[in-house]
Short mmCIF file of C-alpha atoms in Angstrom, two decimals:
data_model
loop_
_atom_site.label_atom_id
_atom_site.label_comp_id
_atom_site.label_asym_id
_atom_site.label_seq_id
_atom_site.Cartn_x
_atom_site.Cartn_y
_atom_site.Cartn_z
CA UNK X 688 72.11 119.39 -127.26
CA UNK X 689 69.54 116.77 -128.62
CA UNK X 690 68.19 114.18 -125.83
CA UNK X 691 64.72 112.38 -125.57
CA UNK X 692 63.18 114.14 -122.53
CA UNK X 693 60.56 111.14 -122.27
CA UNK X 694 64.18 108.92 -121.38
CA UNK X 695 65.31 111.71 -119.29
CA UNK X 696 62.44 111.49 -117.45
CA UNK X 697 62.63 107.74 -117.07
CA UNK X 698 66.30 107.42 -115.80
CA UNK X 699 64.96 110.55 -113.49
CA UNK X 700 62.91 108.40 -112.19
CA UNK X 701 65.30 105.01 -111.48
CA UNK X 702 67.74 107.31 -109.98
CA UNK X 703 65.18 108.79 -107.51
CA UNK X 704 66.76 106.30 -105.15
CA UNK X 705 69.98 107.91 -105.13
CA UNK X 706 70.92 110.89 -102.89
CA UNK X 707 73.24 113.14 -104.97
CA UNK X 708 72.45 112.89 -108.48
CA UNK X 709 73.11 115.54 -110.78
CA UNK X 710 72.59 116.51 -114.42
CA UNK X 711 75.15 117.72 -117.11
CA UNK X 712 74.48 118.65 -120.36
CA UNK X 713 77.49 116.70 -121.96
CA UNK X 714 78.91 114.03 -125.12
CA UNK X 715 75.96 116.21 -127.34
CA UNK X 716 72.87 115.10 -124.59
CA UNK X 717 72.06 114.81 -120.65
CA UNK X 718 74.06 112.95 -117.96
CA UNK X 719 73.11 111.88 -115.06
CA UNK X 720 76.26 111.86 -112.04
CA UNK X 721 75.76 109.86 -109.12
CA UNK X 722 78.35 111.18 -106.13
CA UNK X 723 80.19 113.04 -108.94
CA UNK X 724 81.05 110.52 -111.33
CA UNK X 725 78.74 110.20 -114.43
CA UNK X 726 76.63 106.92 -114.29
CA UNK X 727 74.31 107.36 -117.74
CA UNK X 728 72.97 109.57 -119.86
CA UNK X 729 70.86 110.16 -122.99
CA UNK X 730 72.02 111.58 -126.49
CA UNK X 731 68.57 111.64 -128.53
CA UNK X 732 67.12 108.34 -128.15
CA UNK X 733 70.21 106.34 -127.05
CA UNK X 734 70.76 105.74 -123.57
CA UNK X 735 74.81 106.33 -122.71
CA UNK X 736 75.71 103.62 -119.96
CA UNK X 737 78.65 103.12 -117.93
CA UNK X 738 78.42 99.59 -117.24
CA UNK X 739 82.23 99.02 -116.38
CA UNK X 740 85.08 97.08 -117.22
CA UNK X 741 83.11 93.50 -116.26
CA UNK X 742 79.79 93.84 -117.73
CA UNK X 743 81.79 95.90 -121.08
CA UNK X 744 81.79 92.44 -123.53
CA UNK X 745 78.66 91.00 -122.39
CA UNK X 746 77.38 94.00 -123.11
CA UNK X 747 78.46 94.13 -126.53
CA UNK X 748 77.51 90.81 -127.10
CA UNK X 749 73.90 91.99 -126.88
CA UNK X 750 72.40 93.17 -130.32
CA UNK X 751 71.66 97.07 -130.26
CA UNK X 752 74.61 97.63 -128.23
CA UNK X 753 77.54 99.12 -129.51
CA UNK X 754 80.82 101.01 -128.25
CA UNK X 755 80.40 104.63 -126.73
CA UNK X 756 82.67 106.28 -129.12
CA UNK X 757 81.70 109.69 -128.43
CA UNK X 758 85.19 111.21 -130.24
CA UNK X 759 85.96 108.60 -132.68
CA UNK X 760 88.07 106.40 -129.97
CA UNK X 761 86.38 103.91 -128.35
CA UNK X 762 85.42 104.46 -124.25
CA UNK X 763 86.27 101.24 -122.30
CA UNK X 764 83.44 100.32 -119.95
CA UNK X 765 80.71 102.65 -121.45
CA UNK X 766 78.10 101.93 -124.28
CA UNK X 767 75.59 103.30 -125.98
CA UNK X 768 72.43 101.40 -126.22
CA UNK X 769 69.41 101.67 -128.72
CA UNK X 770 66.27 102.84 -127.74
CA UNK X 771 64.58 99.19 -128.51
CA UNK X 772 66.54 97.75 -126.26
CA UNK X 773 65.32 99.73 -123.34
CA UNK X 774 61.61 100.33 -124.49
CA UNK X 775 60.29 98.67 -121.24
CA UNK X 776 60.94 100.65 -117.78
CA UNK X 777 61.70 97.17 -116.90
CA UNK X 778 64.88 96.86 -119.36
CA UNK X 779 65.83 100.45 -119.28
CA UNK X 780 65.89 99.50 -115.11
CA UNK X 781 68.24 96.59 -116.18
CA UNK X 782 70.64 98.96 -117.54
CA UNK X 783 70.03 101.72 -115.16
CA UNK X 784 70.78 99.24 -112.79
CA UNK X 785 74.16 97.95 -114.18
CA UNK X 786 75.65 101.58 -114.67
CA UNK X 787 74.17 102.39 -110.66
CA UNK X 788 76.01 99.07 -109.69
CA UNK X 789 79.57 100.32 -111.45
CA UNK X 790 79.16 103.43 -110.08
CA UNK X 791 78.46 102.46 -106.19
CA UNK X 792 82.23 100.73 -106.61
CA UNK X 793 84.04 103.79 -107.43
CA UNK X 794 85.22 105.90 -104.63
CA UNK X 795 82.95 109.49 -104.16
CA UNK X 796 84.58 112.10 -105.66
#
């Protein structure tokens, strides 16, 4: 399983925040669940985000941004983001911050 430990580190380190956060090596990379549902991950240099079903078309609207289509069909509410989108800590927050936001509305599992 292939994932940039430098990004790893990063989300690590937005997600400090959060009480129960765990890793699983999964989808060919690392993801990170927040109170047992996965939030975002990393597969090489692409960050994974679950940014839900009302951020989902902005988010593809953005350039560098496409579908999560981990087993050829697309999944609704996750995408996978290039690494030059999130170069900054600041915009890999942003993102960080949308999948942390989806999450908090789901019910703990």
């Amino acid at each position: 399983m292939a994932y940039n430990e430098g990004t790893a580190e990063r989300i690590r380190t937005i997600l400090a925040d959060r009480r129960v956060v765990q890793e699983r090596k999964m989808f060919g990379g690392l993801a990170f669940m927040v109170r047992g549902h996965m939030c975002c991950g990393v597969v090489d240099d692409t960050l994974m985000a679950r940014v839900g079903p009302d951020h989902y078309v902005t988010a593809l609207g953005q350039s560098h941004v496409r579908e999560m289509d981990f087993t050829g069909k697309p999944m609704k509410g996750f995408v996978y983001v290039d690494q030059l989108v999130f170069e900054s800590d600041e915009l890999l927050r942003y993102w960080v911050g949308l999948c942390k936001q989806f999450v908090a509305s789901l019910p703990p599992r």
